[in-house]
PDB file of C-alpha atoms in Angstrom:
ATOM      1  CA  UNK P 294     -21.532  12.328 -14.385  1.00  0.00           C
ATOM      2  CA  UNK P 295     -21.876  15.850 -12.818  1.00  0.00           C
ATOM      3  CA  UNK P 296     -23.337  16.283  -9.487  1.00  0.00           C
ATOM      4  CA  UNK P 297     -24.006  19.784  -7.881  1.00  0.00           C
ATOM      5  CA  UNK P 298     -24.240  20.073  -4.091  1.00  0.00           C
ATOM      6  CA  UNK P 299     -26.564  22.985  -3.435  1.00  0.00           C
ATOM      7  CA  UNK P 300     -27.221  24.832  -0.118  1.00  0.00           C
ATOM      8  CA  UNK P 301     -30.974  25.217   0.097  1.00  0.00           C
ATOM      9  CA  UNK P 302     -33.130  25.665   3.098  1.00  0.00           C
ATOM     10  CA  UNK P 303     -30.323  25.280   5.626  1.00  0.00           C
ATOM     11  CA  UNK P 304     -29.239  21.892   4.147  1.00  0.00           C
ATOM     12  CA  UNK P 305     -27.054  20.588   1.372  1.00  0.00           C
ATOM     13  CA  UNK P 306     -28.791  18.523  -1.402  1.00  0.00           C
ATOM     14  CA  UNK P 307     -27.203  16.535  -4.102  1.00  0.00           C
ATOM     15  CA  UNK P 308     -28.473  17.217  -7.692  1.00  0.00           C
ATOM     16  CA  UNK P 309     -27.578  15.407 -10.902  1.00  0.00           C
ATOM     17  CA  UNK P 310     -26.799  18.050 -13.495  1.00  0.00           C
ATOM     18  CA  UNK P 311     -28.185  17.851 -16.942  1.00  0.00           C
ATOM     19  CA  UNK P 312     -25.757  19.448 -19.517  1.00  0.00           C
ATOM     20  CA  UNK P 313     -28.706  21.169 -21.180  1.00  0.00           C
ATOM     21  CA  UNK P 314     -29.416  23.125 -17.956  1.00  0.00           C
ATOM     22  CA  UNK P 315     -27.450  26.012 -16.366  1.00  0.00           C
ATOM     23  CA  UNK P 316     -25.466  25.519 -13.173  1.00  0.00           C
ATOM     24  CA  UNK P 317     -27.774  26.201 -10.141  1.00  0.00           C
ATOM     25  CA  UNK P 318     -27.116  29.526  -8.429  1.00  0.00           C
ATOM     26  CA  UNK P 319     -27.138  27.803  -4.933  1.00  0.00           C
ATOM     27  CA  UNK P 320     -24.425  25.312  -5.795  1.00  0.00           C
ATOM     28  CA  UNK P 321     -21.447  25.346  -3.506  1.00  0.00           C
ATOM     29  CA  UNK P 322     -19.662  22.221  -4.902  1.00  0.00           C
ATOM     30  CA  UNK P 323     -19.577  20.806  -8.388  1.00  0.00           C
ATOM     31  CA  UNK P 324     -18.239  17.241  -8.536  1.00  0.00           C
ATOM     32  CA  UNK P 325     -17.471  15.723 -11.953  1.00  0.00           C
ATOM     33  CA  UNK P 326     -16.891  12.024 -12.066  1.00  0.00           C
ATOM     34  CA  UNK P 327     -15.401  10.451 -15.255  1.00  0.00           C
ATOM     35  CA  UNK P 328     -16.478  13.304 -17.569  1.00  0.00           C
ATOM     36  CA  UNK P 329     -17.439  12.447 -20.989  1.00  0.00           C
ATOM     37  CA  UNK P 330     -16.830  14.647 -24.078  1.00  0.00           C
ATOM     38  CA  UNK P 331     -20.213  16.314 -23.925  1.00  0.00           C
ATOM     39  CA  UNK P 332     -19.653  17.140 -20.202  1.00  0.00           C
ATOM     40  CA  UNK P 333     -16.250  18.549 -21.013  1.00  0.00           C
ATOM     41  CA  UNK P 334     -17.882  20.860 -23.505  1.00  0.00           C
ATOM     42  CA  UNK P 335     -20.458  21.952 -20.909  1.00  0.00           C
ATOM     43  CA  UNK P 336     -17.601  22.582 -18.432  1.00  0.00           C
ATOM     44  CA  UNK P 337     -15.844  24.734 -21.032  1.00  0.00           C
ATOM     45  CA  UNK P 338     -18.692  27.231 -20.430  1.00  0.00           C
ATOM     46  CA  UNK P 339     -17.933  27.315 -16.753  1.00  0.00           C
ATOM     47  CA  UNK P 340     -14.064  27.659 -17.102  1.00  0.00           C
ATOM     48  CA  UNK P 341     -12.597  30.766 -18.521  1.00  0.00           C
ATOM     49  CA  UNK P 342      -9.547  28.702 -19.866  1.00  0.00           C
ATOM     50  CA  UNK P 343      -9.208  25.175 -21.079  1.00  0.00           C
ATOM     51  CA  UNK P 344     -10.724  22.373 -19.067  1.00  0.00           C
ATOM     52  CA  UNK P 345      -7.880  20.237 -17.696  1.00  0.00           C
ATOM     53  CA  UNK P 346      -7.984  16.696 -19.189  1.00  0.00           C
ATOM     54  CA  UNK P 347      -6.676  13.584 -17.503  1.00  0.00           C
ATOM     55  CA  UNK P 348      -3.204  13.886 -18.704  1.00  0.00           C
ATOM     56  CA  UNK P 349      -2.972  17.358 -17.294  1.00  0.00           C
ATOM     57  CA  UNK P 350      -4.329  16.237 -13.989  1.00  0.00           C
ATOM     58  CA  UNK P 351      -1.833  13.555 -13.725  1.00  0.00           C
ATOM     59  CA  UNK P 352       1.368  15.868 -14.213  1.00  0.00           C
ATOM     60  CA  UNK P 353       3.779  15.587 -11.341  1.00  0.00           C
ATOM     61  CA  UNK P 354       5.676  18.953 -11.716  1.00  0.00           C
ATOM     62  CA  UNK P 355       4.593  21.646  -9.139  1.00  0.00           C
ATOM     63  CA  UNK P 356       3.742  24.165 -11.855  1.00  0.00           C
ATOM     64  CA  UNK P 357       1.094  21.756 -13.247  1.00  0.00           C
ATOM     65  CA  UNK P 358      -0.369  20.680  -9.834  1.00  0.00           C
ATOM     66  CA  UNK P 359      -0.574  24.047  -8.092  1.00  0.00           C
ATOM     67  CA  UNK P 360      -1.331  27.305 -10.031  1.00  0.00           C
ATOM     68  CA  UNK P 361      -3.611  30.251 -10.307  1.00  0.00           C
ATOM     69  CA  UNK P 362      -5.404  31.752 -13.245  1.00  0.00           C
ATOM     70  CA  UNK P 363      -8.654  33.556 -14.119  1.00  0.00           C
ATOM     71  CA  UNK P 364     -10.617  30.509 -13.049  1.00  0.00           C
ATOM     72  CA  UNK P 365      -9.173  30.739  -9.446  1.00  0.00           C
ATOM     73  CA  UNK P 366      -6.910  28.353  -7.536  1.00  0.00           C
ATOM     74  CA  UNK P 367      -6.007  24.985  -9.120  1.00  0.00           C
ATOM     75  CA  UNK P 368      -4.798  22.115  -7.008  1.00  0.00           C
ATOM     76  CA  UNK P 369      -4.150  18.424  -8.075  1.00  0.00           C
ATOM     77  CA  UNK P 370      -3.796  16.107  -5.064  1.00  0.00           C
ATOM     78  CA  UNK P 371      -3.373  12.351  -4.574  1.00  0.00           C
ATOM     79  CA  UNK P 372      -5.865  10.482  -2.485  1.00  0.00           C
ATOM     80  CA  UNK P 373      -5.548   6.797  -1.247  1.00  0.00           C
ATOM     81  CA  UNK P 374      -8.282   4.375  -2.434  1.00  0.00           C
ATOM     82  CA  UNK P 375      -8.270   1.081  -0.614  1.00  0.00           C
ATOM     83  CA  UNK P 376      -9.452  -2.069  -2.511  1.00  0.00           C
ATOM     84  CA  UNK P 377      -9.199  -5.238  -0.360  1.00  0.00           C
ATOM     85  CA  UNK P 378      -5.675  -5.527   0.969  1.00  0.00           C
ATOM     86  CA  UNK P 379      -4.161  -3.264  -1.814  1.00  0.00           C
ATOM     87  CA  UNK P 380      -4.110   0.553  -1.980  1.00  0.00           C
ATOM     88  CA  UNK P 381      -4.057   2.720  -5.035  1.00  0.00           C
ATOM     89  CA  UNK P 382      -3.418   6.451  -5.494  1.00  0.00           C
ATOM     90  CA  UNK P 383      -6.197   8.418  -7.270  1.00  0.00           C
ATOM     91  CA  UNK P 384      -5.767  11.957  -8.490  1.00  0.00           C
ATOM     92  CA  UNK P 385      -8.426  14.473  -7.855  1.00  0.00           C
ATOM     93  CA  UNK P 386      -8.458  18.051  -9.355  1.00  0.00           C
ATOM     94  CA  UNK P 387      -9.647  21.014  -7.276  1.00  0.00           C
ATOM     95  CA  UNK P 388     -10.680  24.355  -8.654  1.00  0.00           C
ATOM     96  CA  UNK P 389     -11.370  26.774  -5.690  1.00  0.00           C
ATOM     97  CA  UNK P 390     -13.389  29.796  -6.535  1.00  0.00           C
ATOM     98  CA  UNK P 391     -15.061  32.343  -4.280  1.00  0.00           C
ATOM     99  CA  UNK P 392     -18.249  30.465  -3.552  1.00  0.00           C
ATOM    100  CA  UNK P 393     -17.781  27.319  -5.696  1.00  0.00           C
ATOM    101  CA  UNK P 394     -15.631  24.326  -5.448  1.00  0.00           C
ATOM    102  CA  UNK P 395     -15.083  22.199  -8.659  1.00  0.00           C
ATOM    103  CA  UNK P 396     -13.713  18.660  -8.502  1.00  0.00           C
ATOM    104  CA  UNK P 397     -12.789  16.503 -11.390  1.00  0.00           C
ATOM    105  CA  UNK P 398     -11.922  12.825 -10.801  1.00  0.00           C
ATOM    106  CA  UNK P 399     -11.661   9.592 -12.869  1.00  0.00           C
ATOM    107  CA  UNK P 400     -11.786   7.209  -9.908  1.00  0.00           C
ATOM    108  CA  UNK P 401     -14.185   6.673  -6.977  1.00  0.00           C
ATOM    109  CA  UNK P 402     -13.144   8.085  -3.674  1.00  0.00           C
ATOM    110  CA  UNK P 403     -14.748   7.236  -0.343  1.00  0.00           C
ATOM    111  CA  UNK P 404     -13.889  10.521   1.311  1.00  0.00           C
ATOM    112  CA  UNK P 405     -16.102  12.314  -1.171  1.00  0.00           C
ATOM    113  CA  UNK P 406     -19.094  10.554   0.284  1.00  0.00           C
ATOM    114  CA  UNK P 407     -17.887  11.164   3.851  1.00  0.00           C
ATOM    115  CA  UNK P 408     -17.598  14.889   3.024  1.00  0.00           C
ATOM    116  CA  UNK P 409     -21.160  14.882   1.818  1.00  0.00           C
ATOM    117  CA  UNK P 410     -22.382  13.421   5.184  1.00  0.00           C
ATOM    118  CA  UNK P 411     -20.593  16.354   6.946  1.00  0.00           C
ATOM    119  CA  UNK P 412     -22.079  18.811   4.569  1.00  0.00           C
ATOM    120  CA  UNK P 413     -25.585  17.693   5.364  1.00  0.00           C
ATOM    121  CA  UNK P 414     -24.883  18.671   8.987  1.00  0.00           C
ATOM    122  CA  UNK P 415     -23.815  22.202   8.135  1.00  0.00           C
ATOM    123  CA  UNK P 416     -26.086  24.998   9.239  1.00  0.00           C
ATOM    124  CA  UNK P 417     -24.565  27.609   6.839  1.00  0.00           C
ATOM    125  CA  UNK P 418     -22.950  27.388   3.407  1.00  0.00           C
ATOM    126  CA  UNK P 419     -19.273  26.743   3.251  1.00  0.00           C
ATOM    127  CA  UNK P 420     -16.861  28.492   1.026  1.00  0.00           C
ATOM    128  CA  UNK P 421     -14.719  26.522  -1.505  1.00  0.00           C
ATOM    129  CA  UNK P 422     -11.701  26.824   0.712  1.00  0.00           C
ATOM    130  CA  UNK P 423     -13.615  25.547   3.728  1.00  0.00           C
ATOM    131  CA  UNK P 424     -14.810  22.516   1.788  1.00  0.00           C
ATOM    132  CA  UNK P 425     -11.194  21.912   0.607  1.00  0.00           C
ATOM    133  CA  UNK P 426      -9.838  22.025   4.140  1.00  0.00           C
ATOM    134  CA  UNK P 427     -12.496  19.811   5.441  1.00  0.00           C
ATOM    135  CA  UNK P 428     -11.802  17.187   2.846  1.00  0.00           C
ATOM    136  CA  UNK P 429      -8.044  17.341   3.515  1.00  0.00           C
ATOM    137  CA  UNK P 430      -8.616  17.000   7.209  1.00  0.00           C
ATOM    138  CA  UNK P 431     -10.448  13.697   6.597  1.00  0.00           C
ATOM    139  CA  UNK P 432      -7.631  12.687   4.017  1.00  0.00           C
ATOM    140  CA  UNK P 433      -4.871  13.172   6.710  1.00  0.00           C
ATOM    141  CA  UNK P 434      -6.976  11.235   9.316  1.00  0.00           C
ATOM    142  CA  UNK P 435      -7.513   8.510   6.864  1.00  0.00           C
ATOM    143  CA  UNK P 436      -3.810   8.166   5.989  1.00  0.00           C
ATOM    144  CA  UNK P 437      -3.047   8.141   9.799  1.00  0.00           C
ATOM    145  CA  UNK P 438      -5.432   5.178  10.116  1.00  0.00           C
ATOM    146  CA  UNK P 439      -3.840   3.392   7.238  1.00  0.00           C
ATOM    147  CA  UNK P 440      -0.433   3.768   8.914  1.00  0.00           C
ATOM    148  CA  UNK P 441      -1.908   2.390  12.212  1.00  0.00           C
ATOM    149  CA  UNK P 442      -3.322  -0.582  10.312  1.00  0.00           C
ATOM    150  CA  UNK P 443       0.034  -1.322   8.794  1.00  0.00           C
ATOM    151  CA  UNK P 444       1.643  -1.223  12.247  1.00  0.00           C
ATOM    152  CA  UNK P 445      -0.866  -3.843  13.657  1.00  0.00           C
ATOM    153  CA  UNK P 446      -0.453  -6.077  10.631  1.00  0.00           C
ATOM    154  CA  UNK P 447       3.399  -6.067  10.896  1.00  0.00           C
ATOM    155  CA  UNK P 448       3.180  -6.947  14.582  1.00  0.00           C
ATOM    156  CA  UNK P 449       1.701 -10.329  13.690  1.00  0.00           C
ATOM    157  CA  UNK P 450       3.990 -10.948  10.639  1.00  0.00           C
ATOM    158  CA  UNK P 451       6.970 -11.455  12.957  1.00  0.00           C
ATOM    159  CA  UNK P 452       5.358 -14.415  14.615  1.00  0.00           C
ATOM    160  CA  UNK P 453       4.116 -15.839  11.337  1.00  0.00           C
ATOM    161  CA  UNK P 454       7.631 -15.890   9.832  1.00  0.00           C
ATOM    162  CA  UNK P 455       8.532 -19.034  11.920  1.00  0.00           C
ATOM    163  CA  UNK P 456       5.546 -20.981  10.645  1.00  0.00           C
ATOM    164  CA  UNK P 457       6.540 -22.933   7.587  1.00  0.00           C
ATOM    165  CA  UNK P 458       2.967 -23.319   6.293  1.00  0.00           C
ATOM    166  CA  UNK P 459       2.536 -19.544   5.973  1.00  0.00           C
ATOM    167  CA  UNK P 460       5.889 -18.379   4.690  1.00  0.00           C
ATOM    168  CA  UNK P 461       4.476 -17.721   1.196  1.00  0.00           C
ATOM    169  CA  UNK P 462       1.592 -15.654   2.643  1.00  0.00           C
ATOM    170  CA  UNK P 463       4.149 -13.694   4.820  1.00  0.00           C
ATOM    171  CA  UNK P 464       6.142 -12.714   1.729  1.00  0.00           C
ATOM    172  CA  UNK P 465       2.968 -11.662  -0.052  1.00  0.00           C
ATOM    173  CA  UNK P 466       1.867  -9.690   2.934  1.00  0.00           C
ATOM    174  CA  UNK P 467       5.115  -7.900   3.409  1.00  0.00           C
ATOM    175  CA  UNK P 468       5.299  -6.979  -0.264  1.00  0.00           C
ATOM    176  CA  UNK P 469       1.704  -5.562  -0.174  1.00  0.00           C
ATOM    177  CA  UNK P 470       2.379  -3.536   2.948  1.00  0.00           C
ATOM    178  CA  UNK P 471       5.623  -2.210   1.489  1.00  0.00           C
ATOM    179  CA  UNK P 472       3.603  -1.027  -1.623  1.00  0.00           C
ATOM    180  CA  UNK P 473       0.896   0.404   0.618  1.00  0.00           C
ATOM    181  CA  UNK P 474       3.320   2.337   2.853  1.00  0.00           C
ATOM    182  CA  UNK P 475       5.123   3.750  -0.237  1.00  0.00           C
ATOM    183  CA  UNK P 476       1.792   5.191  -1.540  1.00  0.00           C
ATOM    184  CA  UNK P 477       0.842   6.532   1.851  1.00  0.00           C
ATOM    185  CA  UNK P 478       4.193   8.335   2.105  1.00  0.00           C
ATOM    186  CA  UNK P 479       3.597   9.674  -1.453  1.00  0.00           C
ATOM    187  CA  UNK P 480       0.091  10.891  -0.587  1.00  0.00           C
ATOM    188  CA  UNK P 481       1.511  12.617   2.567  1.00  0.00           C
ATOM    189  CA  UNK P 482       4.219  14.317   0.758  1.00  0.00           C
ATOM    190  CA  UNK P 483       1.805  15.490  -1.991  1.00  0.00           C
ATOM    191  CA  UNK P 484      -0.680  16.733   0.683  1.00  0.00           C
ATOM    192  CA  UNK P 485       2.163  18.605   2.373  1.00  0.00           C
ATOM    193  CA  UNK P 486       3.059  20.327  -0.954  1.00  0.00           C
ATOM    194  CA  UNK P 487      -0.570  21.298  -1.586  1.00  0.00           C
ATOM    195  CA  UNK P 488      -1.096  22.767   1.844  1.00  0.00           C
ATOM    196  CA  UNK P 489       2.197  24.671   1.794  1.00  0.00           C
ATOM    197  CA  UNK P 490       1.170  26.127  -1.545  1.00  0.00           C
ATOM    198  CA  UNK P 491      -2.148  27.255  -0.125  1.00  0.00           C
ATOM    199  CA  UNK P 492      -0.583  28.687   2.965  1.00  0.00           C
ATOM    200  CA  UNK P 493       2.222  30.483   1.033  1.00  0.00           C
ATOM    201  CA  UNK P 494       0.461  31.937  -1.976  1.00  0.00           C
ATOM    202  CA  UNK P 495      -3.092  32.595  -0.542  1.00  0.00           C
ATOM    203  CA  UNK P 496      -2.269  33.875   2.953  1.00  0.00           C
ATOM    204  CA  UNK P 497      -4.375  36.981   2.385  1.00  0.00           C
ATOM    205  CA  UNK P 498      -7.549  34.859   1.635  1.00  0.00           C
ATOM    206  CA  UNK P 499      -7.107  32.756   4.877  1.00  0.00           C
ATOM    207  CA  UNK P 500      -8.774  33.707   8.047  1.00  0.00           C
ATOM    208  CA  UNK P 501      -7.300  32.754  11.384  1.00  0.00           C
ATOM    209  CA  UNK P 502      -9.230  29.468  11.816  1.00  0.00           C
ATOM    210  CA  UNK P 503      -8.324  28.289   8.291  1.00  0.00           C
ATOM    211  CA  UNK P 504      -4.689  29.180   8.790  1.00  0.00           C
ATOM    212  CA  UNK P 505      -4.746  27.297  12.144  1.00  0.00           C
ATOM    213  CA  UNK P 506      -6.437  24.220  10.487  1.00  0.00           C
ATOM    214  CA  UNK P 507      -3.720  24.099   7.763  1.00  0.00           C
ATOM    215  CA  UNK P 508      -0.854  24.506  10.150  1.00  0.00           C
ATOM    216  CA  UNK P 509      -2.326  21.724  12.335  1.00  0.00           C
ATOM    217  CA  UNK P 510      -2.517  19.403   9.242  1.00  0.00           C
ATOM    218  CA  UNK P 511       1.003  20.180   8.292  1.00  0.00           C
ATOM    219  CA  UNK P 512       2.154  19.393  11.844  1.00  0.00           C
ATOM    220  CA  UNK P 513       0.238  15.992  11.711  1.00  0.00           C
ATOM    221  CA  UNK P 514       1.866  15.253   8.264  1.00  0.00           C
ATOM    222  CA  UNK P 515       5.347  16.085   9.647  1.00  0.00           C
ATOM    223  CA  UNK P 516       4.684  13.679  12.454  1.00  0.00           C
ATOM    224  CA  UNK P 517       3.445  10.951  10.167  1.00  0.00           C
ATOM    225  CA  UNK P 518       6.175  11.024   7.655  1.00  0.00           C
ATOM    226  CA  UNK P 519       8.749   9.593  10.121  1.00  0.00           C
ATOM    227  CA  UNK P 520       6.428   6.737  10.876  1.00  0.00           C
ATOM    228  CA  UNK P 521       6.374   5.751   7.270  1.00  0.00           C
ATOM    229  CA  UNK P 522      10.170   5.595   7.208  1.00  0.00           C
ATOM    230  CA  UNK P 523      10.150   3.431  10.334  1.00  0.00           C
ATOM    231  CA  UNK P 524       7.695   1.135   8.725  1.00  0.00           C
ATOM    232  CA  UNK P 525       9.985   0.890   5.687  1.00  0.00           C
ATOM    233  CA  UNK P 526      12.861  -0.092   8.025  1.00  0.00           C
ATOM    234  CA  UNK P 527      10.659  -2.643   9.874  1.00  0.00           C
ATOM    235  CA  UNK P 528       9.480  -4.119   6.543  1.00  0.00           C
ATOM    236  CA  UNK P 529      13.124  -4.497   5.408  1.00  0.00           C
ATOM    237  CA  UNK P 530      13.916  -6.210   8.693  1.00  0.00           C
ATOM    238  CA  UNK P 531      11.038  -8.554   8.456  1.00  0.00           C
ATOM    239  CA  UNK P 532      11.905  -9.323   4.756  1.00  0.00           C
ATOM    240  CA  UNK P 533      15.578 -10.170   5.617  1.00  0.00           C
ATOM    241  CA  UNK P 534      14.303 -12.266   8.615  1.00  0.00           C
ATOM    242  CA  UNK P 535      11.954 -14.215   6.356  1.00  0.00           C
ATOM    243  CA  UNK P 536      14.710 -14.677   3.771  1.00  0.00           C
ATOM    244  CA  UNK P 537      17.025 -15.790   6.449  1.00  0.00           C
ATOM    245  CA  UNK P 538      14.561 -18.192   7.941  1.00  0.00           C
ATOM    246  CA  UNK P 539      13.720 -19.579   4.561  1.00  0.00           C
ATOM    247  CA  UNK P 540      17.530 -20.141   3.905  1.00  0.00           C
ATOM    248  CA  UNK P 541      17.882 -21.735   7.292  1.00  0.00           C
ATOM    249  CA  UNK P 542      15.034 -24.182   6.515  1.00  0.00           C
ATOM    250  CA  UNK P 543      16.695 -25.028   3.189  1.00  0.00           C
ATOM    251  CA  UNK P 544      20.039 -25.599   4.783  1.00  0.00           C
ATOM    252  CA  UNK P 545      18.373 -27.988   7.358  1.00  0.00           C
ATOM    253  CA  UNK P 546      16.912 -29.957   4.435  1.00  0.00           C
ATOM    254  CA  UNK P 547      20.272 -29.993   2.558  1.00  0.00           C
ATOM    255  CA  UNK P 548      21.905 -31.177   5.748  1.00  0.00           C
ATOM    256  CA  UNK P 549      19.489 -33.997   6.178  1.00  0.00           C
ATOM    257  CA  UNK P 550      20.084 -35.202   2.703  1.00  0.00           C
ATOM    258  CA  UNK P 551      23.789 -34.926   3.132  1.00  0.00           C
ATOM    259  CA  UNK P 552      23.766 -36.946   6.364  1.00  0.00           C
ATOM    260  CA  UNK P 553      21.500 -39.518   4.854  1.00  0.00           C
ATOM    261  CA  UNK P 554      23.831 -39.988   1.819  1.00  0.00           C
ATOM    262  CA  UNK P 555      26.838 -40.292   4.133  1.00  0.00           C
ATOM    263  CA  UNK P 556      25.173 -42.826   6.532  1.00  0.00           C
ATOM    264  CA  UNK P 557      24.238 -44.957   3.671  1.00  0.00           C
ATOM    265  CA  UNK P 558      27.741 -44.777   2.058  1.00  0.00           C
ATOM    266  CA  UNK P 559      29.328 -47.619   4.017  1.00  0.00           C
ATOM    267  CA  UNK P 560      26.422 -50.105   3.453  1.00  0.00           C
ATOM    268  CA  UNK P 561      26.539 -49.159  -0.204  1.00  0.00           C
ATOM    269  CA  UNK P 562      30.390 -49.860  -0.163  1.00  0.00           C
ATOM    270  CA  UNK P 563      29.729 -53.311   1.488  1.00  0.00           C
ATOM    271  CA  UNK P 564      26.901 -54.219  -0.978  1.00  0.00           C
ATOM    272  CA  UNK P 565      29.123 -53.190  -3.905  1.00  0.00           C
ATOM    273  CA  UNK P 566      32.027 -55.229  -2.687  1.00  0.00           C
ATOM    274  CA  UNK P 567      29.929 -58.354  -2.237  1.00  0.00           C
ATOM    275  CA  UNK P 568      28.188 -57.707  -5.507  1.00  0.00           C
ATOM    276  CA  UNK P 569      31.314 -58.190  -7.564  1.00  0.00           C
ATOM    277  CA  UNK P 570      31.296 -61.322  -9.667  1.00  0.00           C
ATOM    278  CA  UNK P 571      34.728 -62.669  -8.927  1.00  0.00           C
ATOM    279  CA  UNK P 572      35.056 -66.362  -8.218  1.00  0.00           C
ATOM    280  CA  UNK P 573      37.774 -65.907  -5.555  1.00  0.00           C
ATOM    281  CA  UNK P 574      35.557 -63.943  -3.164  1.00  0.00           C
ATOM    282  CA  UNK P 575      35.963 -65.918   0.139  1.00  0.00           C
ATOM    283  CA  UNK P 576      32.287 -65.497   1.378  1.00  0.00           C
ATOM    284  CA  UNK P 577      30.701 -66.361  -2.079  1.00  0.00           C
ATOM    285  CA  UNK P 578      29.793 -69.925  -0.946  1.00  0.00           C
ATOM    286  CA  UNK P 579      29.586 -69.230   2.810  1.00  0.00           C
ATOM    287  CA  UNK P 580      26.424 -70.458   4.495  1.00  0.00           C
ATOM    288  CA  UNK P 581      26.114 -67.210   6.614  1.00  0.00           C
ATOM    289  CA  UNK P 582      27.377 -64.747   3.939  1.00  0.00           C
ATOM    290  CA  UNK P 583      23.984 -63.181   3.356  1.00  0.00           C
ATOM    291  CA  UNK P 584      23.109 -62.397   7.120  1.00  0.00           C
ATOM    292  CA  UNK P 585      26.789 -61.426   7.618  1.00  0.00           C
ATOM    293  CA  UNK P 586      26.626 -58.821   4.817  1.00  0.00           C
ATOM    294  CA  UNK P 587      23.251 -57.540   5.945  1.00  0.00           C
ATOM    295  CA  UNK P 588      24.356 -57.161   9.535  1.00  0.00           C
ATOM    296  CA  UNK P 589      27.513 -55.512   8.498  1.00  0.00           C
ATOM    297  CA  UNK P 590      25.608 -52.988   6.408  1.00  0.00           C
ATOM    298  CA  UNK P 591      23.337 -52.048   9.348  1.00  0.00           C
ATOM    299  CA  UNK P 592      26.286 -51.868  11.710  1.00  0.00           C
ATOM    300  CA  UNK P 593      28.195 -49.527   9.416  1.00  0.00           C
ATOM    301  CA  UNK P 594      25.077 -47.239   9.051  1.00  0.00           C
ATOM    302  CA  UNK P 595      24.569 -47.229  12.778  1.00  0.00           C
ATOM    303  CA  UNK P 596      28.221 -46.381  13.365  1.00  0.00           C
ATOM    304  CA  UNK P 597      28.070 -43.519  10.870  1.00  0.00           C
ATOM    305  CA  UNK P 598      24.782 -42.257  12.449  1.00  0.00           C
ATOM    306  CA  UNK P 599      26.351 -42.539  15.940  1.00  0.00           C
ATOM    307  CA  UNK P 600      29.351 -40.582  14.936  1.00  0.00           C
ATOM    308  CA  UNK P 601      27.192 -37.684  13.717  1.00  0.00           C
ATOM    309  CA  UNK P 602      25.247 -37.736  16.972  1.00  0.00           C
ATOM    310  CA  UNK P 603      28.384 -37.621  19.079  1.00  0.00           C
ATOM    311  CA  UNK P 604      29.622 -34.600  16.963  1.00  0.00           C
ATOM    312  CA  UNK P 605      26.210 -33.034  17.440  1.00  0.00           C
ATOM    313  CA  UNK P 606      25.828 -32.523  13.757  1.00  0.00           C
ATOM    314  CA  UNK P 607      22.248 -33.863  13.999  1.00  0.00           C
TER     315      UNK P 607
END
């Protein structure tokens, strides 16, 4: 699906593009979502060089993620897409031209809709670089919000560790938060690389405000990355605490079984002794033999239990 955002009559309007029609002259942003082969052929008329496919957009080396050619500036950047409690990283391709921004993506991204809302409030057309900077501002703010959310979640995890009924949920929550924090850190580092590339190789095209915005974002990212490291350390501590508490609970259960077995060992010995079928056992024909053996078994069990209590092993 191809959507063109056109600046007309002092407002931005979204228009679905038919591949049989030319690109509108008033378009400032061309967003391509999950392009099919026919749309890729249409895009080949817009690009001077080959249209990047999904495999090209997912490359990790810097030379494939940030480069320039006849089509302008090319940037591939990771964005965080939240789905329930989990977080996934989606790759968005940017092509920055003089007056047109082209994005190609295979996944939905909530920030794209948020940027459109901001565009509708614009009183003048924005350049591709200004659109790019606005989207990255929202991206950094979104990542900061996700870090704050992890903080608040982990604060409650420490109390839930000592609730036996929730220990499985605690392990699941810690694992999800560790995965989320890892993806946030990856997105921050990827954003840092993209902004440094823009700042380093396109300094002549940036005005003072754009340079200031990029430097502010880089400063925010530099302050957020240590937070992700702290979260990793806190997650490791909580995981160790949860594992230790689980082991402690298992040791208590094993201790109960061990004590129970030892308490019932003397009664078992007495019952086994009087259960032997020898004719010369003195108490075999004794009138009080049965109550005597029962009482002796209870007394031996109580003595063993009392011994453990005195030793404070229970």
